[in-house]
mmCIF file of C-alpha atoms and ligand atoms in Angstrom:
data_model
loop_
_atom_site.group_PDB
_atom_site.id
_atom_site.type_symbol
_atom_site.label_atom_id
_atom_site.label_comp_id
_atom_site.label_asym_id
_atom_site.label_seq_id
_atom_site.Cartn_x
_atom_site.Cartn_y
_atom_site.Cartn_z
ATOM 1 C CA MET A 379 -68.197 21.178 52.947
ATOM 2 C CA PRO A 380 -64.451 20.583 52.307
ATOM 3 C CA GLU A 381 -63.464 17.210 50.861
ATOM 4 C CA THR A 382 -61.393 16.547 53.966
ATOM 5 C CA ALA A 383 -64.602 16.367 56.037
ATOM 6 C CA GLU A 384 -64.659 13.454 58.454
ATOM 7 C CA ARG A 385 -67.712 11.464 59.381
ATOM 8 C CA LYS A 386 -68.414 11.024 63.081
ATOM 9 C CA GLU A 387 -67.293 7.602 64.310
ATOM 10 C CA PHE A 388 -69.968 5.285 65.672
ATOM 11 C CA GLN A 389 -69.657 4.728 69.421
ATOM 12 C CA ALA A 390 -70.733 1.146 68.816
ATOM 13 C CA THR A 391 -67.595 0.485 66.750
ATOM 14 C CA ALA A 392 -65.549 -0.202 69.899
ATOM 15 C CA LYS A 393 -68.011 -2.967 70.775
ATOM 16 C CA MET A 394 -67.817 -4.318 67.236
ATOM 17 C CA LYS A 395 -64.042 -4.536 67.487
ATOM 18 C CA ALA A 396 -64.395 -6.452 70.754
ATOM 19 C CA VAL A 397 -66.988 -8.824 69.271
ATOM 20 C CA MET A 398 -64.888 -9.462 66.170
ATOM 21 C CA GLY A 399 -61.732 -9.851 68.286
ATOM 22 C CA LYS A 400 -63.473 -12.511 70.394
ATOM 23 C CA TYR A 401 -64.584 -14.309 67.223
ATOM 24 C CA PHE A 402 -61.019 -14.390 65.866
ATOM 25 C CA MET A 403 -59.621 -15.584 69.207
ATOM 26 C CA GLU A 404 -61.830 -18.667 68.938
ATOM 27 C CA PHE A 405 -59.508 -19.826 66.142
ATOM 28 C CA VAL A 406 -56.766 -20.151 68.762
ATOM 29 C CA LYS A 407 -58.917 -21.482 71.602
ATOM 30 C CA GLY A 408 -61.059 -23.804 69.490
ATOM 31 C CA PRO A 409 -58.409 -26.366 68.490
ATOM 32 C CA GLU A 410 -56.958 -26.274 72.030
ATOM 33 C CA GLU A 411 -60.409 -27.230 73.314
ATOM 34 C CA GLY A 412 -60.858 -29.930 70.693
ATOM 35 C CA ARG A 413 -63.167 -28.007 68.326
ATOM 36 C CA LYS A 414 -62.741 -28.489 64.602
ATOM 37 C CA THR A 415 -62.528 -25.681 62.058
ATOM 38 C CA ALA A 416 -64.694 -25.425 58.962
ATOM 39 C CA TRP A 417 -64.190 -22.918 56.182
ATOM 40 C CA CYS A 418 -67.446 -21.635 54.768
ATOM 41 C CA THR A 419 -68.292 -19.405 51.830
ATOM 42 C CA SER A 420 -69.949 -16.165 52.874
ATOM 43 C CA VAL A 421 -73.405 -17.353 51.871
ATOM 44 C CA GLY A 422 -72.779 -21.017 52.649
ATOM 45 C CA PRO A 423 -74.571 -23.184 55.257
ATOM 46 C CA ALA A 424 -73.003 -21.508 58.309
ATOM 47 C CA GLU A 425 -75.919 -22.484 60.580
ATOM 48 C CA LEU A 426 -75.337 -26.172 59.922
ATOM 49 C CA LEU A 427 -71.634 -25.824 60.714
ATOM 50 C CA ARG A 428 -72.280 -23.892 63.933
ATOM 51 C CA ALA A 429 -74.873 -26.428 65.045
ATOM 52 C CA LEU A 430 -72.245 -29.151 64.606
ATOM 53 C CA GLY A 431 -69.884 -27.224 66.887
ATOM 54 C CA PHE A 432 -67.353 -26.107 64.284
ATOM 55 C CA ASN A 433 -65.380 -22.893 64.513
ATOM 56 C CA VAL A 434 -66.343 -21.244 61.239
ATOM 57 C CA HIS A 435 -63.860 -19.232 59.163
ATOM 58 C CA PHE A 436 -65.071 -17.191 56.173
ATOM 59 C CA PRO A 437 -62.181 -16.741 53.728
ATOM 60 C CA GLU A 438 -63.967 -13.890 51.926
ATOM 61 C CA ASN A 439 -63.710 -11.963 55.193
ATOM 62 C CA HIS A 440 -59.958 -12.557 55.105
ATOM 63 C CA GLY A 441 -59.995 -11.490 51.441
ATOM 64 C CA ALA A 442 -61.714 -8.226 52.386
ATOM 65 C CA MET A 443 -59.147 -7.656 55.158
ATOM 66 C CA LEU A 444 -56.352 -8.132 52.624
ATOM 67 C CA GLY A 445 -58.086 -5.596 50.377
ATOM 68 C CA ALA A 446 -58.773 -3.049 53.106
ATOM 69 C CA THR A 447 -55.167 -3.209 54.377
ATOM 70 C CA ARG A 448 -53.980 -2.966 50.735
ATOM 71 C CA MET A 449 -51.807 -6.037 51.214
ATOM 72 C CA ALA A 450 -53.674 -7.702 48.339
ATOM 73 C CA THR A 451 -51.937 -5.966 45.458
ATOM 74 C CA ASP A 452 -48.515 -7.340 46.475
ATOM 75 C CA LEU A 453 -49.839 -10.836 47.234
ATOM 76 C CA ILE A 454 -51.929 -11.480 44.113
ATOM 77 C CA PRO A 455 -48.882 -12.010 41.812
ATOM 78 C CA LEU A 456 -47.770 -14.970 43.965
ATOM 79 C CA ALA A 457 -51.028 -16.771 43.230
ATOM 80 C CA ASN A 458 -50.732 -15.791 39.556
ATOM 81 C CA ALA A 459 -47.297 -17.452 39.472
ATOM 82 C CA ARG A 460 -48.936 -20.659 40.762
ATOM 83 C CA GLY A 461 -51.426 -20.733 37.885
ATOM 84 C CA PHE A 462 -54.354 -18.657 39.144
ATOM 85 C CA SER A 463 -55.133 -16.109 36.426
ATOM 86 C CA PRO A 464 -54.990 -12.369 37.228
ATOM 87 C CA ASP A 465 -58.501 -12.196 35.753
ATOM 88 C CA ILE A 466 -60.177 -14.412 38.348
ATOM 89 C CA CYS A 467 -61.516 -13.441 41.796
ATOM 90 C CA SER A 468 -58.987 -11.226 43.578
ATOM 91 C CA TYR A 469 -60.243 -12.458 46.961
ATOM 92 C CA LEU A 470 -59.086 -15.905 45.867
ATOM 93 C CA THR A 471 -55.750 -14.723 44.482
ATOM 94 C CA SER A 472 -54.965 -12.435 47.434
ATOM 95 C CA ASP A 473 -55.918 -15.143 49.943
ATOM 96 C CA VAL A 474 -53.811 -17.777 48.173
ATOM 97 C CA GLY A 475 -50.973 -15.235 47.823
ATOM 98 C CA SER A 476 -51.227 -14.555 51.560
ATOM 99 C CA TYR A 477 -50.990 -18.290 52.284
ATOM 100 C CA LEU A 478 -48.004 -18.726 49.958
ATOM 101 C CA LYS A 479 -46.114 -15.762 51.418
ATOM 102 C CA GLY A 480 -47.143 -16.358 55.028
ATOM 103 C CA GLU A 481 -48.360 -12.777 55.480
ATOM 104 C CA SER A 482 -51.796 -11.891 56.787
ATOM 105 C CA PRO A 483 -53.627 -9.199 58.772
ATOM 106 C CA PHE A 484 -54.263 -12.025 61.290
ATOM 107 C CA GLN A 485 -50.641 -11.563 62.377
ATOM 108 C CA LYS A 486 -51.655 -8.273 64.037
ATOM 109 C CA MET A 487 -53.773 -10.476 66.327
ATOM 110 C CA ASN A 488 -50.805 -12.732 67.119
ATOM 111 C CA MET A 489 -51.945 -15.517 64.818
ATOM 112 C CA THR A 490 -49.800 -16.837 62.003
ATOM 113 C CA GLY A 491 -52.709 -16.532 59.578
ATOM 114 C CA PRO A 492 -56.222 -17.867 59.021
ATOM 115 C CA PRO A 493 -56.905 -21.176 60.795
ATOM 116 C CA LYS A 494 -56.161 -24.401 58.937
ATOM 117 C CA ALA A 495 -59.371 -26.106 57.846
ATOM 118 C CA ASP A 496 -60.518 -29.570 58.893
ATOM 119 C CA VAL A 497 -63.200 -29.328 56.208
ATOM 120 C CA LEU A 498 -64.119 -26.772 53.539
ATOM 121 C CA VAL A 499 -67.772 -26.137 52.683
ATOM 122 C CA PHE A 500 -68.878 -24.074 49.672
ATOM 123 C CA ASN A 501 -72.062 -22.967 48.011
ATOM 124 C CA THR A 502 -71.772 -21.959 44.358
ATOM 125 C CA ASN A 503 -74.784 -19.630 44.702
ATOM 126 C CA GLN A 504 -72.374 -16.720 44.311
ATOM 127 C CA CYS A 505 -69.795 -17.937 41.757
ATOM 128 C CA ARG A 506 -67.679 -20.914 40.712
ATOM 129 C CA ASP A 507 -64.510 -19.328 42.094
ATOM 130 C CA VAL A 508 -65.340 -20.298 45.670
ATOM 131 C CA LYS A 509 -65.218 -23.993 44.807
ATOM 132 C CA ASP A 510 -61.878 -23.683 42.989
ATOM 133 C CA TRP A 511 -60.561 -21.620 45.899
ATOM 134 C CA PHE A 512 -61.550 -24.240 48.510
ATOM 135 C CA GLN A 513 -60.336 -27.146 46.406
ATOM 136 C CA PHE A 514 -56.856 -25.598 46.367
ATOM 137 C CA TYR A 515 -56.686 -25.834 50.169
ATOM 138 C CA ALA A 516 -58.304 -29.258 50.231
ATOM 139 C CA ARG A 517 -55.406 -30.504 48.080
ATOM 140 C CA GLU A 518 -52.828 -28.603 50.144
ATOM 141 C CA TRP A 519 -54.007 -30.047 53.460
ATOM 142 C CA ASP A 520 -55.562 -33.290 52.283
ATOM 143 C CA VAL A 521 -58.910 -32.500 53.931
ATOM 144 C CA PRO A 522 -62.452 -32.911 52.575
ATOM 145 C CA CYS A 523 -64.123 -30.239 50.484
ATOM 146 C CA VAL A 524 -67.899 -30.557 50.180
ATOM 147 C CA GLY A 525 -70.583 -28.228 48.971
ATOM 148 C CA ILE A 526 -73.821 -27.218 47.369
ATOM 149 C CA HIS A 527 -74.197 -26.508 43.665
ATOM 150 C CA THR A 528 -76.930 -23.901 43.352
ATOM 151 C CA PRO A 529 -78.248 -22.909 39.932
ATOM 152 C CA ARG A 530 -77.454 -19.371 38.757
ATOM 153 C CA ALA A 531 -79.601 -16.734 37.046
ATOM 154 C CA ILE A 532 -82.675 -18.025 38.888
ATOM 155 C CA GLY A 533 -85.991 -16.504 37.823
ATOM 156 C CA ASP A 534 -88.792 -18.208 39.728
ATOM 157 C CA LEU A 535 -87.462 -19.954 42.807
ATOM 158 C CA ASP A 536 -89.653 -22.998 42.264
ATOM 159 C CA ASP A 537 -90.039 -26.277 44.123
ATOM 160 C CA SER A 538 -87.651 -28.169 41.860
ATOM 161 C CA ILE A 539 -84.796 -25.807 42.785
ATOM 162 C CA LEU A 540 -85.715 -25.721 46.480
ATOM 163 C CA ASP A 541 -86.021 -29.516 46.682
ATOM 164 C CA ASP A 542 -82.671 -29.948 44.986
ATOM 165 C CA VAL A 543 -80.774 -27.404 47.128
ATOM 166 C CA ALA A 544 -82.424 -28.618 50.363
ATOM 167 C CA ARG A 545 -81.446 -32.224 49.472
ATOM 168 C CA GLN A 546 -77.864 -31.176 48.750
ATOM 169 C CA THR A 547 -77.690 -29.313 52.078
ATOM 170 C CA GLU A 548 -79.048 -32.291 53.990
ATOM 171 C CA ALA A 549 -76.568 -34.574 52.238
ATOM 172 C CA LEU A 550 -73.743 -32.573 53.840
ATOM 173 C CA VAL A 551 -74.756 -33.692 57.323
ATOM 174 C CA GLU A 552 -73.159 -37.139 57.195
ATOM 175 C CA PRO A 553 -69.696 -36.104 55.932
ATOM 176 C CA LEU A 554 -69.691 -33.129 58.303
ATOM 177 C CA GLU A 555 -70.647 -35.301 61.280
ATOM 178 C CA ALA A 556 -67.722 -37.555 60.384
ATOM 179 C CA VAL A 557 -65.290 -34.613 60.593
ATOM 180 C CA ALA A 558 -66.909 -33.020 63.668
ATOM 181 C CA GLY A 559 -67.088 -36.352 65.489
ATOM 182 C CA VAL A 560 -70.604 -35.569 66.742
ATOM 183 C CA LYS A 561 -74.162 -36.215 65.566
ATOM 184 C CA LEU A 562 -76.248 -33.262 64.461
ATOM 185 C CA ASP A 563 -78.661 -32.220 67.202
ATOM 186 C CA PRO A 564 -81.846 -31.033 65.445
ATOM 187 C CA ASP A 565 -82.702 -28.742 68.369
ATOM 188 C CA ARG A 566 -79.335 -27.074 68.173
ATOM 189 C CA LEU A 567 -79.805 -26.543 64.436
ATOM 190 C CA ARG A 568 -83.195 -24.940 65.041
ATOM 191 C CA GLN A 569 -81.730 -22.673 67.741
ATOM 192 C CA THR A 570 -78.866 -21.639 65.454
ATOM 193 C CA ILE A 571 -81.254 -20.814 62.625
ATOM 194 C CA ASP A 572 -83.362 -18.808 65.027
ATOM 195 C CA LEU A 573 -80.280 -16.810 66.126
ATOM 196 C CA SER A 574 -79.325 -16.300 62.494
ATOM 197 C CA ARG A 575 -82.766 -15.015 61.615
ATOM 198 C CA ARG A 576 -82.782 -12.623 64.555
ATOM 199 C CA CYS A 577 -79.409 -11.274 63.410
ATOM 200 C CA THR A 578 -80.855 -10.791 59.919
ATOM 201 C CA VAL A 579 -83.863 -8.848 61.234
ATOM 202 C CA LEU A 580 -81.580 -6.500 63.180
ATOM 203 C CA TRP A 581 -79.097 -6.054 60.328
ATOM 204 C CA LYS A 582 -81.974 -5.182 57.994
ATOM 205 C CA ALA A 583 -83.263 -2.655 60.547
ATOM 206 C CA VAL A 584 -79.768 -1.115 60.693
ATOM 207 C CA LEU A 585 -79.643 -0.722 56.913
ATOM 208 C CA ASP A 586 -83.228 0.509 56.757
ATOM 209 C CA THR A 587 -82.371 3.523 58.932
ATOM 210 C CA ALA A 588 -80.782 4.859 55.720
ATOM 211 C CA ALA A 589 -84.283 5.383 54.322
ATOM 212 C CA ASN A 590 -84.411 8.470 56.563
ATOM 213 C CA VAL A 591 -83.503 11.815 54.987
ATOM 214 C CA PRO A 592 -80.771 12.604 55.837
ATOM 215 C CA SER A 593 -79.413 9.116 56.337
ATOM 216 C CA PRO A 594 -77.550 8.276 59.572
ATOM 217 C CA VAL A 595 -75.461 5.621 57.818
ATOM 218 C CA THR A 596 -73.683 5.192 54.481
ATOM 219 C CA PHE A 597 -72.692 2.250 52.313
ATOM 220 C CA PHE A 598 -69.100 2.789 53.459
ATOM 221 C CA ASP A 599 -70.133 2.503 57.120
ATOM 222 C CA GLY A 600 -72.237 -0.537 56.271
ATOM 223 C CA SER A 601 -69.298 -2.307 54.591
ATOM 224 C CA ILE A 602 -67.458 -2.198 57.934
ATOM 225 C CA GLN A 603 -70.465 -2.705 60.196
ATOM 226 C CA MET A 604 -71.576 -5.828 58.331
ATOM 227 C CA GLY A 605 -68.694 -7.878 59.806
ATOM 228 C CA PRO A 606 -70.746 -9.598 62.542
ATOM 229 C CA ALA A 607 -73.659 -10.259 60.135
ATOM 230 C CA VAL A 608 -71.244 -12.154 57.884
ATOM 231 C CA VAL A 609 -69.069 -14.073 60.329
ATOM 232 C CA LEU A 610 -71.270 -14.367 63.442
ATOM 233 C CA ARG A 611 -74.717 -15.166 62.130
ATOM 234 C CA GLY A 612 -76.156 -17.948 64.229
ATOM 235 C CA HIS A 613 -74.362 -16.505 67.287
ATOM 236 C CA GLN A 614 -75.793 -14.391 70.107
ATOM 237 C CA ASP A 615 -72.872 -11.918 69.914
ATOM 238 C CA ALA A 616 -74.057 -10.621 66.522
ATOM 239 C CA ILE A 617 -77.547 -9.985 67.898
ATOM 240 C CA ASP A 618 -76.202 -8.158 70.950
ATOM 241 C CA TYR A 619 -74.044 -5.979 68.737
ATOM 242 C CA TYR A 620 -76.735 -4.948 66.279
ATOM 243 C CA GLU A 621 -79.099 -4.018 69.118
ATOM 244 C CA VAL A 622 -76.482 -1.504 70.309
ATOM 245 C CA LEU A 623 -75.736 -0.198 66.808
ATOM 246 C CA LEU A 624 -79.411 0.149 65.926
ATOM 247 C CA ALA A 625 -80.108 2.199 69.058
ATOM 248 C CA GLU A 626 -77.242 4.538 68.156
ATOM 249 C CA LEU A 627 -78.448 4.925 64.573
ATOM 250 C CA GLU A 628 -81.973 5.693 65.699
ATOM 251 C CA GLU A 629 -80.543 8.489 67.860
ATOM 252 C CA ARG A 630 -78.447 9.735 64.957
ATOM 253 C CA VAL A 631 -81.459 10.066 62.669
ATOM 254 C CA ALA A 632 -82.384 13.178 64.600
ATOM 255 C CA ASP A 633 -79.040 14.916 64.045
ATOM 256 C CA GLY A 634 -78.080 13.776 60.537
ATOM 257 C CA VAL A 635 -76.002 16.114 58.366
ATOM 258 C CA GLY A 636 -77.401 17.711 55.220
ATOM 259 C CA GLU A 637 -77.172 15.687 52.023
ATOM 260 C CA ARG A 638 -77.912 17.038 48.558
ATOM 261 C CA PHE A 639 -78.138 13.699 46.762
ATOM 262 C CA ARG A 640 -78.758 10.064 47.588
ATOM 263 C CA ILE A 641 -76.868 7.409 45.662
ATOM 264 C CA TYR A 642 -77.218 3.627 45.348
ATOM 265 C CA TRP A 643 -74.010 1.543 45.100
ATOM 266 C CA GLU A 644 -74.410 -1.567 42.969
ATOM 267 C CA GLY A 645 -71.585 -4.100 43.090
ATOM 268 C CA MET A 646 -68.591 -4.922 45.263
ATOM 269 C CA PRO A 647 -66.855 -2.388 47.528
ATOM 270 C CA ILE A 648 -63.369 -1.206 46.514
ATOM 271 C CA TRP A 649 -61.876 -2.261 49.817
ATOM 272 C CA GLY A 650 -58.584 -0.351 49.617
ATOM 273 C CA LYS A 651 -60.410 2.899 48.814
ATOM 274 C CA LEU A 652 -63.384 2.867 51.198
ATOM 275 C CA ARG A 653 -62.069 5.786 53.200
ATOM 276 C CA SER A 654 -61.117 8.083 50.323
ATOM 277 C CA LEU A 655 -64.388 7.394 48.482
ATOM 278 C CA SER A 656 -66.366 7.991 51.665
ATOM 279 C CA GLN A 657 -64.592 11.320 52.131
ATOM 280 C CA GLN A 658 -65.133 12.373 48.544
ATOM 281 C CA PHE A 659 -68.886 11.723 48.722
ATOM 282 C CA LEU A 660 -69.100 13.437 52.093
ATOM 283 C CA GLY A 661 -67.314 16.482 50.666
ATOM 284 C CA LEU A 662 -69.755 16.565 47.762
ATOM 285 C CA LYS A 663 -72.718 16.201 50.162
ATOM 286 C CA ALA A 664 -73.768 13.164 48.193
ATOM 287 C CA CYS A 665 -74.622 10.237 50.431
ATOM 288 C CA VAL A 666 -74.286 6.648 49.245
ATOM 289 C CA VAL A 667 -77.231 5.481 51.307
ATOM 290 C CA ALA A 668 -77.855 1.927 50.129
ATOM 291 C CA SER A 669 -76.232 -0.940 48.273
ATOM 292 C CA THR A 670 -76.922 -4.395 46.975
ATOM 293 C CA TYR A 671 -73.786 -5.618 48.726
ATOM 294 C CA CYS A 672 -74.685 -4.770 52.346
ATOM 295 C CA ASN A 673 -78.225 -6.028 51.806
ATOM 296 C CA SER A 674 -76.944 -9.405 50.619
ATOM 297 C CA TRP A 675 -76.672 -10.680 54.204
ATOM 298 C CA ILE A 676 -80.405 -10.445 54.895
ATOM 299 C CA PHE A 677 -81.929 -13.918 55.049
ATOM 300 C CA GLU A 678 -85.526 -13.406 56.066
ATOM 301 C CA ASP A 679 -86.586 -16.797 54.732
ATOM 302 C CA LEU A 680 -84.725 -18.678 57.482
ATOM 303 C CA ASP A 681 -87.249 -20.623 59.536
ATOM 304 C CA PRO A 682 -86.264 -22.733 62.584
ATOM 305 C CA ASP A 683 -89.301 -24.966 62.003
ATOM 306 C CA ASP A 684 -88.172 -25.911 58.499
ATOM 307 C CA PRO A 685 -84.354 -25.865 58.679
ATOM 308 C CA PHE A 686 -83.141 -27.373 55.413
ATOM 309 C CA ARG A 687 -85.792 -26.056 53.077
ATOM 310 C CA SER A 688 -85.667 -22.586 54.600
ATOM 311 C CA MET A 689 -81.867 -22.526 54.284
ATOM 312 C CA ALA A 690 -82.313 -23.546 50.651
ATOM 313 C CA ARG A 691 -84.791 -20.718 50.095
ATOM 314 C CA ALA A 692 -82.724 -18.114 51.956
ATOM 315 C CA TYR A 693 -79.477 -18.937 50.178
ATOM 316 C CA SER A 694 -80.956 -19.402 46.713
ATOM 317 C CA SER A 695 -82.864 -16.137 46.735
ATOM 318 C CA ILE A 696 -79.832 -13.865 47.175
ATOM 319 C CA PHE A 697 -79.422 -11.164 44.535
ATOM 320 C CA ILE A 698 -76.236 -12.564 42.992
ATOM 321 C CA CYS A 699 -77.805 -15.834 41.834
ATOM 322 C CA ARG A 700 -80.967 -14.297 40.353
ATOM 323 C CA SER A 701 -81.818 -13.535 36.732
ATOM 324 C CA ASP A 702 -81.344 -10.013 35.417
ATOM 325 C CA ASP A 703 -85.065 -9.243 35.425
ATOM 326 C CA ARG A 704 -85.283 -10.212 39.131
ATOM 327 C CA LYS A 705 -82.202 -8.097 39.871
ATOM 328 C CA GLU A 706 -83.756 -5.128 38.089
ATOM 329 C CA GLN A 707 -87.002 -5.503 40.042
ATOM 330 C CA TYR A 708 -84.949 -5.542 43.244
ATOM 331 C CA ILE A 709 -82.993 -2.385 42.370
ATOM 332 C CA ASP A 710 -86.221 -0.688 41.328
ATOM 333 C CA ARG A 711 -87.658 -1.364 44.809
ATOM 334 C CA MET A 712 -84.455 -0.163 46.500
ATOM 335 C CA VAL A 713 -84.446 3.070 44.481
ATOM 336 C CA GLU A 714 -87.950 3.807 45.630
ATOM 337 C CA LYS A 715 -87.473 2.766 49.248
ATOM 338 C CA PHE A 716 -84.245 4.740 49.757
ATOM 339 C CA LYS A 717 -85.327 7.741 47.623
ATOM 340 C CA ILE A 718 -82.346 7.373 45.309
ATOM 341 C CA ASP A 719 -81.262 10.146 42.911
ATOM 342 C CA GLY A 720 -78.642 8.194 40.968
ATOM 343 C CA ILE A 721 -77.053 4.738 40.707
ATOM 344 C CA LEU A 722 -73.330 3.951 40.749
ATOM 345 C CA TYR A 723 -72.346 0.571 39.251
ATOM 346 C CA HIS A 724 -68.962 -0.804 40.208
ATOM 347 C CA ASP A 725 -67.657 -2.994 37.416
ATOM 348 C CA ALA A 726 -65.173 -5.107 39.401
ATOM 349 C CA LYS A 727 -62.769 -6.559 36.869
ATOM 350 C CA THR A 728 -62.152 -9.846 38.676
ATOM 351 C CA CYS A 729 -65.730 -10.422 39.841
ATOM 352 C CA PRO A 730 -68.054 -10.731 36.848
ATOM 353 C CA SER A 731 -70.633 -12.452 39.073
ATOM 354 C CA ASN A 732 -71.115 -9.309 41.116
ATOM 355 C CA SER A 733 -70.727 -6.743 38.301
ATOM 356 C CA ASN A 734 -74.039 -5.937 36.709
ATOM 357 C CA SER A 735 -73.135 -3.234 34.236
ATOM 358 C CA ARG A 736 -71.873 -5.522 31.472
ATOM 359 C CA TYR A 737 -75.110 -6.543 29.760
ATOM 360 C CA GLN A 738 -77.025 -3.259 29.510
ATOM 361 C CA MET A 739 -78.628 -3.306 32.957
ATOM 362 C CA PRO A 740 -77.751 0.383 33.637
ATOM 363 C CA GLN A 741 -79.308 1.413 30.315
ATOM 364 C CA ARG A 742 -82.452 -0.647 30.902
ATOM 365 C CA LEU A 743 -82.920 0.694 34.426
ATOM 366 C CA HIS A 744 -82.222 4.235 33.238
ATOM 367 C CA GLN A 745 -84.926 3.879 30.646
ATOM 368 C CA LYS A 746 -87.350 2.548 33.217
ATOM 369 C CA LEU A 747 -86.532 4.733 36.245
ATOM 370 C CA GLY A 748 -85.074 7.826 34.594
ATOM 371 C CA LYS A 749 -82.254 7.963 37.176
ATOM 372 C CA PRO A 750 -78.750 9.012 36.070
ATOM 373 C CA TYR A 751 -76.058 6.382 36.470
ATOM 374 C CA LEU A 752 -72.292 6.075 36.532
ATOM 375 C CA VAL A 753 -70.151 3.007 35.853
ATOM 376 C CA VAL A 754 -66.877 2.919 37.798
ATOM 377 C CA ASN A 755 -64.235 0.506 36.549
ATOM 378 C CA GLY A 756 -62.178 -0.984 39.332
ATOM 379 C CA ASP A 757 -61.832 -4.045 41.484
ATOM 380 C CA LEU A 758 -62.588 -5.295 44.982
ATOM 381 C CA ASN A 759 -58.940 -5.963 45.876
ATOM 382 C CA ASP A 760 -56.601 -5.474 42.927
ATOM 383 C CA LEU A 761 -55.866 -1.748 42.960
ATOM 384 C CA ARG A 762 -53.816 -2.074 39.774
ATOM 385 C CA LEU A 763 -57.196 -2.260 38.044
ATOM 386 C CA TYR A 764 -58.453 1.005 39.526
ATOM 387 C CA SER A 765 -57.631 4.573 38.517
ATOM 388 C CA GLU A 766 -58.215 6.854 41.487
ATOM 389 C CA GLU A 767 -57.839 10.048 39.466
ATOM 390 C CA GLN A 768 -60.242 8.933 36.764
ATOM 391 C CA THR A 769 -62.805 7.777 39.311
ATOM 392 C CA ARG A 770 -62.648 11.010 41.312
ATOM 393 C CA THR A 771 -63.251 13.020 38.147
ATOM 394 C CA ASN A 772 -66.103 10.778 37.064
ATOM 395 C CA ILE A 773 -67.790 10.974 40.468
ATOM 396 C CA GLU A 774 -67.510 14.785 40.470
ATOM 397 C CA ALA A 775 -69.063 14.923 36.999
ATOM 398 C CA PHE A 776 -71.805 12.514 38.092
ATOM 399 C CA VAL A 777 -72.717 14.655 41.097
ATOM 400 C CA GLU A 778 -72.737 17.760 38.872
ATOM 401 C CA GLN A 779 -75.112 15.919 36.575
ATOM 402 C CA LEU A 780 -77.392 15.217 39.564
ATOM 403 C CA ALA A 781 -77.195 18.911 40.538
ATOM 404 C CA GLU A 782 -78.222 20.014 37.057
ATOM 405 C CA ARG A 783 -81.388 17.996 37.366
HETATM 406 S S1 SF4 B 543 -68.613 -13.397 44.232
HETATM 407 FE FE1 SF4 B 543 -66.879 -12.339 43.270
HETATM 408 S S2 SF4 B 543 -65.644 -11.584 44.964
HETATM 409 FE FE2 SF4 B 543 -67.050 -13.111 45.802
HETATM 410 S S3 SF4 B 543 -65.848 -15.012 45.805
HETATM 411 FE FE3 SF4 B 543 -67.021 -14.937 43.886
HETATM 412 S S4 SF4 B 543 -65.673 -13.986 42.347
HETATM 413 FE FE4 SF4 B 543 -64.842 -13.587 44.397
#
């Protein structure tokens, strides 16, 4: 198959664009209708914020948009000039650069940029950068910044951790009520958690269709299709969308294209290169069928009958905050479930928290599973840290290695 091969678009994508467009429009309508805006980290307590009636903005989503539109590379230096190192999270630096320059993909939707926050709410389950990122805006706008400090490198998720994180989450209610100007309705919180869990079940089912051979969906598709699971969990629109997408994928299973090899992507996407990487793998008939990244928005532990403790469990059990042995067990299960032939690790220069090739994990897993692996050096947003030519050559050699086996 030539490397210019194109993958068939999903019919559901038009609906996704409509759903996402409606979500973004709420940032205009919300303040007009008296609703407050909360910024939330991507694995922060979104259900709590929704139940309190906030419009919820996820700055990492804006960061990914800046990466995908390749605006990031020009914007990052502005944040560097204001004291944010080029070595730290390039979502942070591109988002701050966007704010400083007043340029954003939101302008294509007739908005000046992301909505100004009335409150910023973080969870350090993923990294420390999110707190530093939010504190910058809290100082800029003189608004509160509150959050949850989750331990990292968690082995056993025991009661002491769950009690602590649940207590921290519950302690957010009072300051958030003060900003929202309403009292938390426990029924509304339960309903929101129920909606969030239903979204999770559907999103997992979408990703699980990739266990079919050949797979009807790739990691590159998933990186786009995950939008509603990230920004609309706790909302009926996300559920409606994934029902449509899942039906289409189930149909596609029957007419999947041939694939010679099945690859697992570990680490962040390279947002500005999703399309060219997707095309290269398609041309090589090597399908990147599963990833840690897309699976990170599956929160099966959410339980409407136990809101705070189940949120604590769901958000403290995500891959990124687990110990290396737990991460390896997880990848081991994924390799088996998705019938993986080889693993690609993306070492994202500015995201050490989501780069797992730095402390011998590929070697350990290779020894255990016997699967070939490739480490790609790059970055989520800063394309100055990525060599396209080198990566293309390395991927070709990797696929040849799989063929030789
Ligand atoms: S996990 Fe990585 S990409 Fe995400 S906010 Fe933290 S440093 Fe940035």
